[in-house]
Every structure is written in structure tokens, then in C-alpha cells.
Short mmCIF file of C-alpha atoms and ligand atoms in Angstrom, two decimals:
data_model
loop_
_atom_site.label_atom_id
_atom_site.label_comp_id
_atom_site.label_asym_id
_atom_site.label_seq_id
_atom_site.Cartn_x
_atom_site.Cartn_y
_atom_site.Cartn_z
CA MET O 1 16.09 3.05 2.87
CA ILE O 2 13.91 5.72 5.44
CA ALA O 3 13.94 2.96 8.28
CA LYS O 4 17.92 1.26 8.26
CA THR O 5 19.96 3.37 10.45
CA ASP O 6 23.29 3.47 11.54
CA ALA O 7 22.67 1.07 14.70
CA ALA O 8 20.56 -0.96 12.57
CA GLY O 9 24.21 -1.70 10.45
CA GLY O 10 23.06 1.57 7.38
CA PRO O 11 22.26 1.00 4.44
CA GLY O 12 23.06 -2.00 3.25
CA LEU O 13 19.70 -5.16 3.45
CA LEU O 14 20.00 -7.19 1.21
CA PRO O 15 17.67 -7.19 -1.21
CA GLU O 16 16.03 -10.05 -0.46
CA VAL O 17 14.88 -9.80 3.03
CA LEU O 18 13.88 -5.74 1.29
CA ALA O 19 12.32 -8.40 -0.97
CA PHE O 20 10.66 -10.86 1.86
CA SER O 21 9.39 -8.19 4.30
CA SER O 22 8.13 -5.43 2.40
CA SER O 23 4.34 -5.27 2.37
CA LEU O 24 4.45 -2.44 -0.52
CA GLU O 25 2.46 -4.38 -2.79
CA GLN O 26 -0.93 -3.97 -0.49
CA ASP O 27 -0.59 -1.20 1.73
CA ARG O 28 -0.29 0.04 -1.63
CA ALA O 29 -4.06 1.08 -1.46
CA LEU O 30 -3.43 2.35 1.63
CA LEU O 31 -2.11 5.76 -0.12
CA ARG O 32 -4.93 7.59 0.09
CA GLU O 33 -5.38 7.16 4.00
CA ASP O 34 -2.17 7.44 4.25
CA LEU O 35 -1.76 11.36 2.91
CA VAL O 36 -4.94 11.44 4.59
CA GLY O 37 -3.59 11.14 8.34
CA SER O 38 -0.33 12.91 7.14
CA LEU O 39 -1.89 15.61 6.10
CA ALA O 40 -3.79 15.72 9.31
CA HIS O 41 -1.08 15.05 12.18
CA LEU O 42 0.90 17.99 10.83
CA ALA O 43 -1.78 20.50 10.94
CA MET O 44 -1.23 19.37 14.49
CA LEU O 45 2.85 19.81 14.51
CA SER O 46 1.95 23.20 13.07
CA ARG O 47 -0.60 24.16 15.72
CA GLN O 48 1.28 23.05 18.07
CA GLY O 49 4.40 24.85 16.98
CA ILE O 50 6.50 21.74 17.33
CA VAL O 51 7.05 22.10 12.79
CA PRO O 52 7.76 25.75 11.81
CA ALA O 53 5.87 27.15 10.02
CA GLU O 54 7.39 27.40 6.59
CA ALA O 55 8.77 23.74 6.39
CA ALA O 56 4.84 23.26 7.94
CA ARG O 57 3.88 24.78 4.60
CA ALA O 58 5.90 22.93 2.50
CA ILE O 59 5.14 19.48 3.07
CA HIS O 60 1.81 21.09 3.48
CA ASP O 61 1.62 21.39 -0.46
CA GLY O 62 4.01 18.38 -1.27
CA LEU O 63 1.46 16.01 0.75
CA VAL O 64 -1.58 17.69 -1.68
CA GLY O 65 0.39 17.30 -4.63
CA LEU O 66 1.64 13.77 -4.05
CA TRP O 67 -2.46 13.56 -3.44
CA ARG O 68 -2.85 14.38 -7.17
CA ASP O 69 -0.47 12.65 -8.58
CA ALA O 70 -1.48 9.29 -6.89
CA GLU O 71 -5.01 10.38 -8.77
CA SER O 72 -3.82 10.67 -11.98
CA GLY O 73 -0.80 8.30 -11.62
CA VAL O 74 2.11 10.03 -11.71
CA PHE O 75 3.27 9.11 -8.75
CA VAL O 76 2.92 5.13 -7.87
CA PRO O 77 4.76 4.15 -4.68
CA ALA O 78 7.04 1.62 -5.48
CA GLY O 79 11.49 0.86 -4.09
CA GLU O 80 11.05 1.02 -0.66
CA GLU O 81 9.66 -1.65 2.31
CA ASP O 82 6.45 -0.28 2.43
CA VAL O 83 3.53 2.81 1.36
CA HIS O 84 4.34 5.45 4.87
CA MET O 85 7.79 4.45 3.67
CA ALA O 86 7.46 5.63 0.05
CA VAL O 87 5.61 8.99 0.51
CA GLU O 88 8.19 9.51 3.30
CA ALA O 89 10.78 8.46 0.40
CA GLU O 90 9.20 10.71 -2.23
CA LEU O 91 8.22 13.39 -0.70
CA THR O 92 11.69 13.59 1.13
CA ARG O 93 12.70 13.44 -3.49
CA ARG O 94 10.81 16.63 -4.14
CA LEU O 95 11.59 18.88 -0.73
CA GLY O 96 15.61 18.22 0.49
CA ASP O 97 15.53 17.21 4.27
CA VAL O 98 12.41 20.04 4.77
CA ALA O 99 10.85 16.26 4.00
CA GLY O 100 11.90 14.69 8.36
CA PHE O 101 9.71 17.31 9.82
CA LEU O 102 6.39 15.73 9.42
CA HIS O 103 7.46 12.20 11.13
CA THR O 104 7.75 13.91 13.80
CA GLY O 105 5.73 12.68 17.45
CA ARG O 106 4.53 9.27 15.39
CA SER O 107 5.95 5.80 14.64
CA ARG O 108 4.91 4.15 11.28
CA ASN O 109 3.35 1.49 14.40
CA ASP O 110 -0.07 4.37 14.69
CA GLN O 111 0.85 5.53 11.27
CA VAL O 112 -0.68 1.53 10.29
CA ALA O 113 -2.99 1.22 12.64
CA LEU O 114 -4.18 4.84 11.48
CA ASP O 115 -4.18 3.95 7.48
CA LEU O 116 -6.32 0.77 8.73
CA ARG O 117 -8.94 2.43 10.87
CA LEU O 118 -9.38 5.15 7.52
CA PHE O 119 -10.01 2.11 5.22
CA VAL O 120 -12.21 0.32 7.58
CA ARG O 121 -14.13 2.96 8.56
CA GLU O 122 -14.83 4.07 4.45
CA ARG O 123 -15.34 0.14 4.27
CA CYS O 124 -17.79 -0.23 7.19
CA ALA O 125 -19.46 2.80 4.80
CA ASP O 126 -19.45 0.80 0.78
CA VAL O 127 -20.41 -2.50 3.30
CA LEU O 128 -23.97 -0.58 4.33
CA THR O 129 -24.45 1.68 1.63
CA GLY O 130 -24.36 -2.55 -0.73
CA LEU O 131 -26.45 -4.22 1.86
CA ALA O 132 -28.79 -1.07 1.61
CA GLN O 133 -29.34 -2.06 -1.22
CA LEU O 134 -30.12 -5.53 -1.00
CA LEU O 135 -32.19 -5.14 1.53
CA ASP O 136 -34.38 -2.87 -0.47
CA LEU O 137 -34.49 -5.18 -3.39
CA LEU O 138 -35.48 -8.22 -1.05
CA ALA O 139 -38.33 -6.49 -0.45
CA ALA O 140 -39.46 -6.09 -3.29
CA ARG O 141 -39.41 -9.36 -4.38
CA ALA O 142 -40.76 -10.78 -1.43
CA GLU O 143 -43.85 -7.86 -2.42
CA ALA O 144 -43.97 -9.66 -5.65
CA ASP O 145 -43.30 -12.92 -5.19
CA ARG O 146 -46.55 -13.90 -1.83
CA ASP O 147 -48.71 -15.20 -3.87
CA VAL O 148 -46.27 -17.92 -4.41
CA VAL O 149 -46.82 -20.39 -2.96
CA LEU O 150 -43.52 -22.90 -1.95
CA PRO O 151 -42.06 -25.48 0.22
CA ALA O 152 -40.38 -24.35 3.32
CA TYR O 153 -37.98 -27.45 4.13
CA THR O 154 -36.58 -28.56 7.46
CA HIS O 155 -34.25 -31.33 6.52
CA ARG O 156 -33.81 -30.80 2.93
CA GLN O 157 -37.88 -32.31 3.79
CA ARG O 158 -40.78 -30.69 2.58
CA ALA O 159 -42.34 -29.52 5.20
CA GLN O 160 -45.00 -26.97 5.23
CA PRO O 161 -46.46 -24.89 2.96
CA ILE O 162 -44.44 -21.19 3.20
CA SER O 163 -45.30 -17.51 0.35
CA ALA O 164 -41.76 -16.76 -1.63
CA GLY O 165 -42.30 -13.73 -0.02
CA TYR O 166 -41.52 -15.17 3.32
CA TRP O 167 -38.65 -16.61 1.58
CA TRP O 168 -37.36 -13.14 0.61
CA THR O 169 -37.20 -11.53 3.83
CA ALA O 170 -36.44 -15.74 5.42
CA TYR O 171 -32.86 -13.69 3.51
CA GLY O 172 -32.85 -10.08 4.45
CA ALA O 173 -34.07 -10.98 7.93
CA MET O 174 -30.35 -12.47 8.49
CA PHE O 175 -28.94 -9.33 6.09
CA ALA O 176 -30.74 -7.16 8.31
CA ARG O 177 -28.17 -8.07 11.25
CA ASP O 178 -24.67 -8.13 9.40
CA VAL O 179 -26.91 -3.61 9.83
CA GLU O 180 -26.04 -4.15 13.14
CA ALA O 181 -23.17 -6.77 12.85
CA VAL O 182 -20.81 -4.32 10.65
CA ARG O 183 -22.41 -0.58 12.86
CA PHE O 184 -20.67 -2.67 15.54
CA ALA O 185 -17.34 -2.41 13.45
CA LEU O 186 -17.89 0.70 13.26
CA GLY O 187 -18.44 2.12 16.61
CA GLN O 188 -14.89 -0.36 17.14
CA VAL O 189 -13.28 1.66 14.75
CA ASP O 190 -14.14 4.69 15.43
CA ALA O 191 -11.69 5.79 17.80
CA SER O 192 -7.87 7.81 16.76
CA PRO O 193 -4.38 5.67 16.76
CA LEU O 194 -2.43 8.97 16.25
CA GLY O 195 -0.36 10.22 18.00
CA VAL O 196 0.69 7.24 19.94
CA GLY O 197 3.91 6.56 18.71
CA ALA O 198 5.78 3.41 18.51
CA ILE O 199 4.71 2.28 21.91
CA ALA O 200 4.80 5.15 24.39
CA GLY O 201 3.51 8.04 23.54
CA THR O 202 6.52 10.82 23.23
CA SER O 203 7.70 13.64 25.36
CA LEU O 204 7.00 16.38 22.33
CA PRO O 205 4.24 18.67 23.16
CA THR O 206 1.67 16.73 21.07
CA ASP O 207 -2.05 17.28 21.01
CA ARG O 208 -3.70 14.30 20.08
CA ARG O 209 -6.91 15.67 19.93
CA ILE O 210 -6.18 17.25 17.18
CA PRO O 211 -5.89 14.95 14.09
CA GLN O 212 -8.85 12.91 15.65
CA ALA O 213 -11.08 15.47 14.87
CA LEU O 214 -9.07 16.45 12.42
CA LEU O 215 -9.89 12.57 11.01
CA ASP O 216 -13.36 13.08 12.35
CA PHE O 217 -13.22 10.37 14.73
CA SER O 218 -15.78 10.24 18.01
CA ARG O 219 -12.71 9.08 21.03
CA LEU O 220 -8.93 8.47 21.13
CA THR O 221 -7.57 4.86 21.67
CA LEU O 222 -7.41 4.63 25.42
CA ASN O 223 -3.24 3.51 25.87
CA GLY O 224 -0.78 3.53 23.24
CA LEU O 225 1.47 -0.23 24.18
CA ASP O 226 -2.40 -1.37 23.36
CA THR O 227 -3.35 1.10 19.94
CA VAL O 228 -0.08 -0.36 18.11
CA GLY O 229 -0.64 -3.97 18.51
CA ASP O 230 -4.36 -3.34 18.40
CA ARG O 231 -6.97 -5.05 15.45
CA ASP O 232 -9.65 -6.56 16.81
CA PHE O 233 -11.25 -3.81 14.91
CA ALA O 234 -10.27 -6.16 11.35
CA LEU O 235 -11.33 -8.34 13.14
CA ASP O 236 -14.31 -7.15 13.85
CA PHE O 237 -15.11 -5.81 10.08
CA VAL O 238 -13.92 -9.36 8.71
CA TYR O 239 -15.45 -10.90 10.80
CA ALA O 240 -18.88 -8.96 9.73
CA SER O 241 -17.72 -9.39 6.32
CA SER O 242 -17.87 -12.87 6.70
CA ARG O 243 -21.07 -13.49 8.02
CA LEU O 244 -22.55 -11.64 5.16
CA LEU O 245 -21.22 -14.32 2.89
CA LEU O 246 -22.45 -17.18 4.69
CA HIS O 247 -25.46 -15.68 4.67
CA ALA O 248 -24.75 -14.73 1.13
CA SER O 249 -23.42 -18.38 0.61
CA ARG O 250 -27.43 -20.10 1.79
CA LEU O 251 -29.25 -17.52 -0.61
CA ALA O 252 -26.86 -18.52 -3.12
CA THR O 253 -27.57 -22.49 -1.78
CA ASP O 254 -31.15 -22.73 -1.42
CA VAL O 255 -30.62 -20.46 -5.42
CA VAL O 256 -28.65 -23.53 -6.90
CA ASP O 257 -30.96 -26.19 -5.90
CA PHE O 258 -34.17 -23.86 -6.80
CA THR O 259 -32.75 -23.53 -9.66
CA SER O 260 -31.94 -27.52 -10.42
CA SER O 261 -34.64 -29.44 -13.10
CA GLU O 262 -35.42 -31.59 -9.95
CA PHE O 263 -36.37 -28.59 -7.82
CA GLY O 264 -37.34 -26.37 -10.59
CA PHE O 265 -39.34 -23.48 -8.67
CA LEU O 266 -36.99 -20.77 -10.13
CA VAL O 267 -35.02 -20.20 -13.17
CA LEU O 268 -32.47 -18.32 -13.93
CA ASP O 269 -32.94 -15.50 -17.02
CA ASP O 270 -30.49 -15.76 -19.88
CA ALA O 271 -28.32 -12.97 -18.75
CA ILE O 272 -27.23 -14.73 -15.87
CA ALA O 273 -27.02 -18.18 -16.77
CA CYS O 274 -23.96 -19.47 -17.95
CA GLY O 275 -23.21 -22.16 -19.99
CA SER O 276 -20.97 -25.27 -21.03
CA SER O 277 -18.35 -25.82 -22.79
CA LEU O 278 -19.83 -29.67 -23.99
CA MET O 279 -22.45 -29.72 -22.85
CA PRO O 280 -25.32 -27.48 -25.10
CA GLN O 281 -28.45 -28.05 -23.04
CA LYS O 282 -26.42 -26.36 -19.94
CA LYS O 283 -28.24 -23.30 -17.92
CA ASN O 284 -25.80 -23.50 -14.87
CA PRO O 285 -26.11 -20.85 -11.62
CA ASP O 286 -22.48 -19.87 -11.57
CA VAL O 287 -22.89 -16.85 -10.79
CA PHE O 288 -24.74 -18.37 -6.66
CA GLU O 289 -22.14 -20.74 -6.86
CA LEU O 290 -19.62 -18.48 -7.06
CA VAL O 291 -21.31 -16.18 -4.43
CA ARG O 292 -21.28 -19.75 -2.17
CA GLY O 293 -17.90 -19.82 -3.86
CA ARG O 294 -16.94 -16.95 -2.43
CA SER O 295 -17.69 -17.39 1.67
CA GLY O 296 -14.14 -19.62 1.60
CA GLN O 297 -11.69 -16.51 1.65
CA GLY O 298 -14.21 -14.61 3.99
CA ILE O 299 -14.06 -17.30 6.54
CA GLY O 300 -10.50 -17.95 5.87
CA ALA O 301 -10.01 -14.55 6.22
CA LEU O 302 -11.21 -14.54 9.79
CA VAL O 303 -8.96 -17.73 10.55
CA GLN O 304 -5.59 -16.06 9.52
CA LEU O 305 -6.30 -13.00 11.08
CA PHE O 306 -7.23 -14.78 14.58
CA THR O 307 -4.05 -16.41 13.99
CA THR O 308 -1.49 -13.99 13.21
CA ILE O 309 -3.00 -12.69 16.05
CA LYS O 310 -3.59 -14.97 18.72
CA GLY O 311 0.15 -15.46 20.00
CA LEU O 312 1.24 -12.39 19.87
CA PRO O 313 2.54 -10.66 23.39
CA GLY O 314 1.88 -6.89 23.69
CA GLY O 315 2.89 -4.06 21.64
CA TYR O 316 3.92 -3.83 18.09
CA ASN O 317 4.73 -7.18 15.87
CA ARG O 318 6.02 -6.93 12.13
CA ASP O 319 3.80 -10.76 12.22
CA LEU O 320 1.17 -7.72 12.40
CA GLN O 321 1.91 -6.44 8.57
CA GLU O 322 0.17 -9.94 7.50
CA ASP O 323 -2.93 -8.46 8.51
CA ARG O 324 -3.26 -6.67 5.19
CA ALA O 325 -4.26 -9.69 2.65
CA PRO O 326 -7.35 -10.68 4.71
CA LEU O 327 -8.20 -7.70 5.18
CA LEU O 328 -7.79 -6.33 2.23
CA GLY O 329 -8.93 -8.98 0.00
CA THR O 330 -12.17 -9.66 2.58
CA ALA O 331 -13.63 -6.09 1.67
CA ALA O 332 -12.91 -6.59 -1.91
CA ASN O 333 -14.34 -9.41 -1.83
CA VAL O 334 -17.80 -8.74 0.42
CA LEU O 335 -18.92 -5.79 -2.19
CA SER O 336 -18.34 -7.89 -4.56
CA VAL O 337 -20.32 -10.49 -4.55
CA LEU O 338 -22.63 -7.76 -2.61
CA GLY O 339 -22.58 -6.23 -6.10
CA ALA O 340 -23.04 -9.78 -7.76
CA LEU O 341 -26.40 -10.28 -6.08
CA ARG O 342 -27.73 -7.17 -6.63
CA VAL O 343 -26.68 -7.84 -10.31
CA ALA O 344 -28.69 -11.57 -9.72
CA ILE O 345 -31.48 -11.66 -8.03
CA PRO O 346 -33.50 -9.69 -9.16
CA ARG O 347 -32.51 -12.44 -12.70
CA ILE O 348 -34.76 -15.12 -11.49
CA ARG O 349 -38.17 -15.63 -11.12
CA PHE O 350 -40.59 -18.10 -9.79
CA ASP O 351 -42.72 -21.30 -11.94
CA ALA O 352 -45.42 -20.50 -9.68
CA ASP O 353 -47.01 -23.96 -11.39
CA ARG O 354 -43.70 -25.79 -10.19
CA CYS O 355 -43.66 -24.51 -6.91
CA ARG O 356 -47.30 -25.51 -6.07
CA ALA O 357 -47.59 -29.28 -7.76
CA ALA O 358 -44.51 -29.38 -4.61
CA LEU O 359 -46.67 -29.45 -2.69
CA GLU O 360 -50.40 -30.16 -3.93
CA ARG O 361 -48.91 -34.21 -3.91
CA ASP O 362 -47.63 -34.30 -0.51
CA TYR O 363 -48.42 -33.65 3.89
CA THR O 364 -47.13 -30.04 4.24
CA GLN O 365 -50.85 -29.56 5.39
CA ALA O 366 -50.38 -32.67 7.71
CA THR O 367 -49.69 -29.73 10.27
CA ASP O 368 -52.90 -27.97 9.27
CA VAL O 369 -55.27 -30.38 10.04
CA ALA O 370 -53.70 -31.36 13.46
CA GLU O 371 -54.43 -27.85 14.33
CA ALA O 372 -57.78 -27.61 13.11
CA LEU O 373 -58.48 -30.71 16.28
CA VAL O 374 -56.68 -29.00 18.78
CA LYS O 375 -59.16 -25.82 17.89
CA ALA O 376 -61.83 -28.29 18.35
CA GLY O 377 -60.38 -28.54 21.86
CA VAL O 378 -58.64 -32.16 20.82
CA PRO O 379 -55.00 -32.07 22.85
CA PHE O 380 -51.82 -31.26 20.36
CA ARG O 381 -50.38 -34.43 21.54
CA SER O 382 -52.65 -36.78 20.05
CA ALA O 383 -54.44 -34.78 17.18
CA TYR O 384 -50.64 -35.10 16.23
CA ARG O 385 -51.22 -38.73 16.11
CA ARG O 386 -54.62 -39.39 14.69
CA VAL O 387 -53.23 -36.98 11.91
CA GLY O 388 -50.64 -39.13 11.48
CA THR O 389 -51.95 -42.09 11.23
CA LEU O 390 -54.03 -41.13 8.23
CA VAL O 391 -51.07 -39.92 6.76
CA ARG O 392 -49.56 -42.71 7.64
CA LYS O 393 -52.41 -44.92 5.78
CA ALA O 394 -53.36 -42.50 3.09
CA GLN O 395 -49.76 -42.97 1.64
CA GLY O 396 -50.48 -47.05 1.74
CA ALA O 397 -53.59 -46.25 0.12
CA GLY O 398 -50.68 -43.96 -3.16
CA LEU O 399 -53.25 -40.84 -1.69
CA GLY O 400 -52.63 -36.67 -1.14
CA LEU O 401 -53.35 -35.71 1.81
CA MET O 402 -56.14 -33.81 0.85
CA GLN O 403 -57.38 -36.93 -1.33
CA ALA O 404 -57.87 -38.90 1.57
CA GLN O 405 -60.80 -37.40 2.47
CA GLU O 406 -62.78 -40.42 3.63
CA LEU O 407 -60.08 -42.55 4.29
CA ALA O 408 -60.52 -39.56 8.08
CA HIS O 409 -64.33 -40.40 7.61
CA SER O 410 -64.21 -43.26 8.16
CA LEU O 411 -60.77 -43.78 10.84
CA ASP O 412 -61.92 -40.65 12.94
CA PRO O 413 -65.35 -38.56 11.85
CA GLU O 414 -63.86 -35.69 14.23
CA LEU O 415 -60.24 -36.14 11.73
CA GLY O 416 -62.46 -36.12 8.54
CA VAL O 417 -64.04 -32.70 10.03
CA ALA O 418 -60.76 -31.44 10.60
CA LEU O 419 -59.75 -32.52 7.02
CA ALA O 420 -62.34 -30.83 5.31
CA SER O 421 -62.01 -27.98 6.86
CA VAL O 422 -58.81 -27.08 5.71
CA GLY O 423 -58.55 -25.25 2.89
CA ASP O 424 -55.93 -25.53 0.29
CA VAL O 425 -51.46 -24.86 -0.08
CA ARG O 426 -53.09 -20.89 -0.09
CA ALA O 427 -54.57 -21.16 2.38
CA SER O 428 -52.60 -22.83 4.54
CA VAL O 429 -50.69 -19.96 4.43
CA ALA O 430 -52.76 -17.20 4.85
CA GLY O 431 -53.89 -19.02 8.24
CA LYS O 432 -50.54 -18.58 9.09
CA ARG O 433 -51.10 -15.57 12.11
CA SER O 434 -48.39 -15.51 14.38
CA ALA O 435 -45.78 -12.83 14.21
CA GLY O 436 -42.66 -13.60 12.49
CA SER O 437 -44.62 -16.58 10.85
CA THR O 438 -45.28 -16.59 6.81
CA GLY O 439 -48.90 -15.60 7.22
CA PRO O 440 -49.77 -11.84 5.05
CA ALA O 441 -50.00 -9.51 7.28
CA GLU O 442 -46.86 -10.84 9.30
CA VAL O 443 -44.55 -11.21 6.09
CA GLU O 444 -46.09 -7.71 5.92
CA ARG O 445 -44.57 -6.49 8.36
CA GLN O 446 -41.01 -7.86 8.07
CA ILE O 447 -41.03 -6.77 4.58
CA GLY O 448 -41.17 -2.76 6.39
CA ALA O 449 -38.62 -4.43 8.84
CA LEU O 450 -36.62 -4.80 6.24
CA ARG O 451 -37.24 -1.45 4.77
CA ASP O 452 -36.30 0.27 8.07
CA ALA O 453 -33.08 -1.60 7.63
CA ALA O 454 -31.88 -0.52 4.26
CA ALA O 455 -33.32 3.00 5.86
CA GLU O 456 -31.06 2.37 8.80
CA ALA O 457 -28.12 1.43 7.27
CA ARG O 458 -27.64 4.29 5.13
CA ALA O 459 -27.87 6.98 7.43
CA ALA O 460 -25.34 5.33 9.02
CA ALA O 461 -23.28 5.15 5.72
CA GLY O 462 -24.52 8.64 5.13
CA THR O 463 -22.61 9.52 8.95
CA ILE O 464 -19.00 7.88 7.61
CA PRO O 465 -16.28 10.42 7.12
CA ARG O 466 -15.04 9.88 3.28
CA LEU O 467 -11.77 10.19 2.86
CA ALA O 468 -12.42 12.27 -0.30
CA GLN O 469 -13.81 15.03 1.51
CA LEU O 470 -10.83 14.99 4.39
CA PHE O 471 -8.97 15.20 2.22
CA THR O 472 -10.23 18.09 0.44
CA THR O 473 -11.28 20.03 4.27
CA LEU O 474 -7.09 19.29 4.99
CA ALA O 475 -5.68 20.72 1.32
CA GLU O 476 -7.50 23.49 1.72
CA GLY O 477 -7.15 23.95 5.99
CA SER O 478 -3.62 25.20 7.06
CA ARG O 479 -2.45 26.99 4.49
N1 LIG Y 501 5.61 -2.13 7.66
C1 LIG Y 501 4.91 -2.88 8.14
C2 LIG Y 501 3.62 -2.59 8.31
O1 LIG Y 501 2.73 -2.51 7.50
C3 LIG Y 501 5.01 -1.12 9.64
C4 LIG Y 501 5.74 -0.77 10.25
C5 LIG Y 501 5.82 -0.68 11.43
N2 LIG Y 501 6.92 -0.81 12.29
C6 LIG Y 501 8.39 -1.06 12.22
N3 LIG Y 501 9.26 -0.84 13.03
N4 LIG Y 501 9.18 -2.50 11.52
O2 LIG Y 501 2.34 -3.12 9.35
#
């Protein structure tokens, strides 16, 4: 056990304590990050003359060998407290004492901060790529379904006619905001923590700017005491991911409702419909229910991370190791939900007749009638009251709004004219003109905005350095 010094009582750590305190099960997933970080650190130590050239070459080749052996499955970190120690232990087994030069001028505290930042940065690229695909998909669905008219709901009560294109772009607008949230997290993560050491820095002639440049970070973290205890970048990533999951969950709820026979607006393709083990007739929207269910994990992870950090004093505290499960779990969760949506969204279709039927025997055009009166010069509040009276009387007579023509004339001829001027539900949608409305020109503009957001997400993902590239450069670099 490398980290067990004589001062700490030599190698005699109780196996139970090692088992309790080990993070290896979780941080084994950070092996590639750890190796790339070590290569960059080593390059700095070598350039600064802190590690003799020959030793640096041996360690470099050793680290490159570990990466390759990890890729092929020959090297699986084991037997140590964490991935950092497991790498160093394996390197020592392979190279002997010369491996001991590597940990000069750094601590596991800045090392783990680096690994986590590299991990979050690359997952930001994956999430942005997933968001770009999702936004393009939603834009395409909005275009394809723009002539389907269905009720929009407030308070889960039928409110006004909208196009299905508008329904899709509403969710697109949410995911477009998530692109911004992920980009914010990316900005936060883009600072190199490496070289602050355990907390106070080092008296050795290190240069933090060298690994910063090699690992493609745009700046250094400001203060070591802050750096080793800082997980804000992880919070920001988990927040952005949880918010994305929340949006996915709300979309899923609409789909779950709309595929029920009560609504009947959406039909699931058999390839994504799950059955019941008992009821032979069932076609269940399990995929969307699970998307909704998974959002709970994201929110739980965010709360877990906040709670872990909340009471910590300044500097590094071992509690921070508990960041692994919520952070790594959220990354996997959000990417799997994005994948599920990508598969499922193309496999639901609108039943245009059912959607229209839901509007027809209802009063969702009452506002259109009031607006027709407003256009004739009536103050809105009095138009609102007059149409309200008409609706109540029509309901009493068992008539839909559009069958209440005679009733309207008998109540008030001006109201009759207003009602007659209102077309069908499609005309209602076509007549909307305010910015951000369901009007066709506006939906067209919204579709364009989703495509722009997709392009922005893709471009942002494209600028994010990937570990594999960094490894290739570093592996060739300082030979
Ligand atoms: N295993 C710890 C983690 O992953 C790193 C150890 C930090 N330093 C220490 N002195 N125990 O967060």
C-alpha cells in the first residue's frame, strides 16, 4: 500500500478499513484520465529538469504501456485504495523504484481533481453531441407534424388549438436551453488544477502552465486551497444533466398521457411498445415511463453532491470521494436517456383524426371569438364576459361552440358575427401571429432556432479535446 507511510503506522492497514475506504470500484472508470494526466505531469517534470531524462523516458514508456494494456484488458487496476495508487503500484511493479519520480510536485488531491475535470469535459462533449442529434430530430418531427392540430393544455384541461409542430418545438426550446447549461459547465471545468499539490503548492521549480497547455485547458485554477476542495464543475455538470433529464421527463409524461386511450393522440410503434405479462391487449409506453423514472436519479445525484460538499471545511476532505457515484452515475444516466429518446421519438406517430376530434366538440376557440370581438373594437374584458356567457349557455344546451351560431345571434348580434368570423381549428392555429406562438410562420422560425441550437451544440462538442487525441499527442510528444 503506497500511501501508507511509516508515520501513519507502516503497511498494516486493516483490510476492513481498506475495503471501507476504497474508491477503486468507482474510479477505475477514470483510468484513462489518470494516465493522460500523468503523461502531461511527467512531461512538465522532465522539461523542468526535475526528473532525469532517462527516468522520464522509462516512466513515459511505462505509462504508454499501461494505457495500451488497459485498452486490451490486460491491466485492470486492483488491490489499492484508488485508481491513482493502483497505477503507481503497477508502474512500480513494472519499472522498479524509478517509478517513484512520477508523483513529484503533485498530490492525489490535485490528481483526482484533474481526472474528474477531464472526465466531465469529455462527457460534456458527449452530451452536447446527444443534444444536437435530439434537437435535429425534434426539428424534423416538428416539420413533419406541423399540419396536425391538437389541444394545448393548461391545468391539464383543454385550452387552445395548437399544431403538433408547436408541441415538438416546445420541448426543443427546453433542450436548446440545456445546450447553454452544458456549455456553462464546460466553461467552469476548463481550468487545470494540476500542480497545486496537496493544498499549498510546492517549492520545486514546477510550471503548471505546461500540463495546462498539453491537456488543452484554457486557464489555471486560481488558488490551491480552493482547487483541491472544489467540485463546482461537477455540480454544474450534474445540474445541467438533471435539468435535461427533467425536460425529458416532462416530454415523457406528455407521451405517456397522449398514448393512453383517454387521449389517443399518439400511437406507439410495436418496436418500442412493451407488453404486460398478464393482460394480452396491453401496449405500454415503458420507454417513456423509464425516461421519466430516470430523471429521479439525476435529481437525487444533484442533492447527494450538494449535501456531500455543503459542510466541508476549506481544502481537501476525504468525503469528496463520495462525488464519484453521483457524478459518474449521472453522466451514464443522461447519455442513456438521450439514446433512448433518439430511438423512441421517431417511433411515435400522431393520430390526426383523434387530435382534431378532441378539439371539435369543445370550447377551445372561445378565446378566438373574444379576439374577434376585440378586433371589432370591443374592450377585451367585456368581450371575455360575453363569450363566457355564450359558452355557458351552449354547454347548457348541449352544443359545441361552433354549433352555437343561432344562440350567439339571439344573445347579441355582434357576438354572432364574431363567432361566424372564426374559422375551424386549423384557422385558429393559422391565425396566431405573435412571436413564439403556434402560428405557422412562428413555428417555422422556432424550427430554425432548434436547428441553430443543434449546430451550436455540435460545434461546441467539436472543439472539446478528447482523451484519445490527447493520449496520442502525449505518447508521441516527449519521447
Ligand atoms: N481516493 C481519494 C479520492 O478519490 C483520493 C485520495 C486523496 N488524498 C488523500 N490524502 N487521501 O478522492
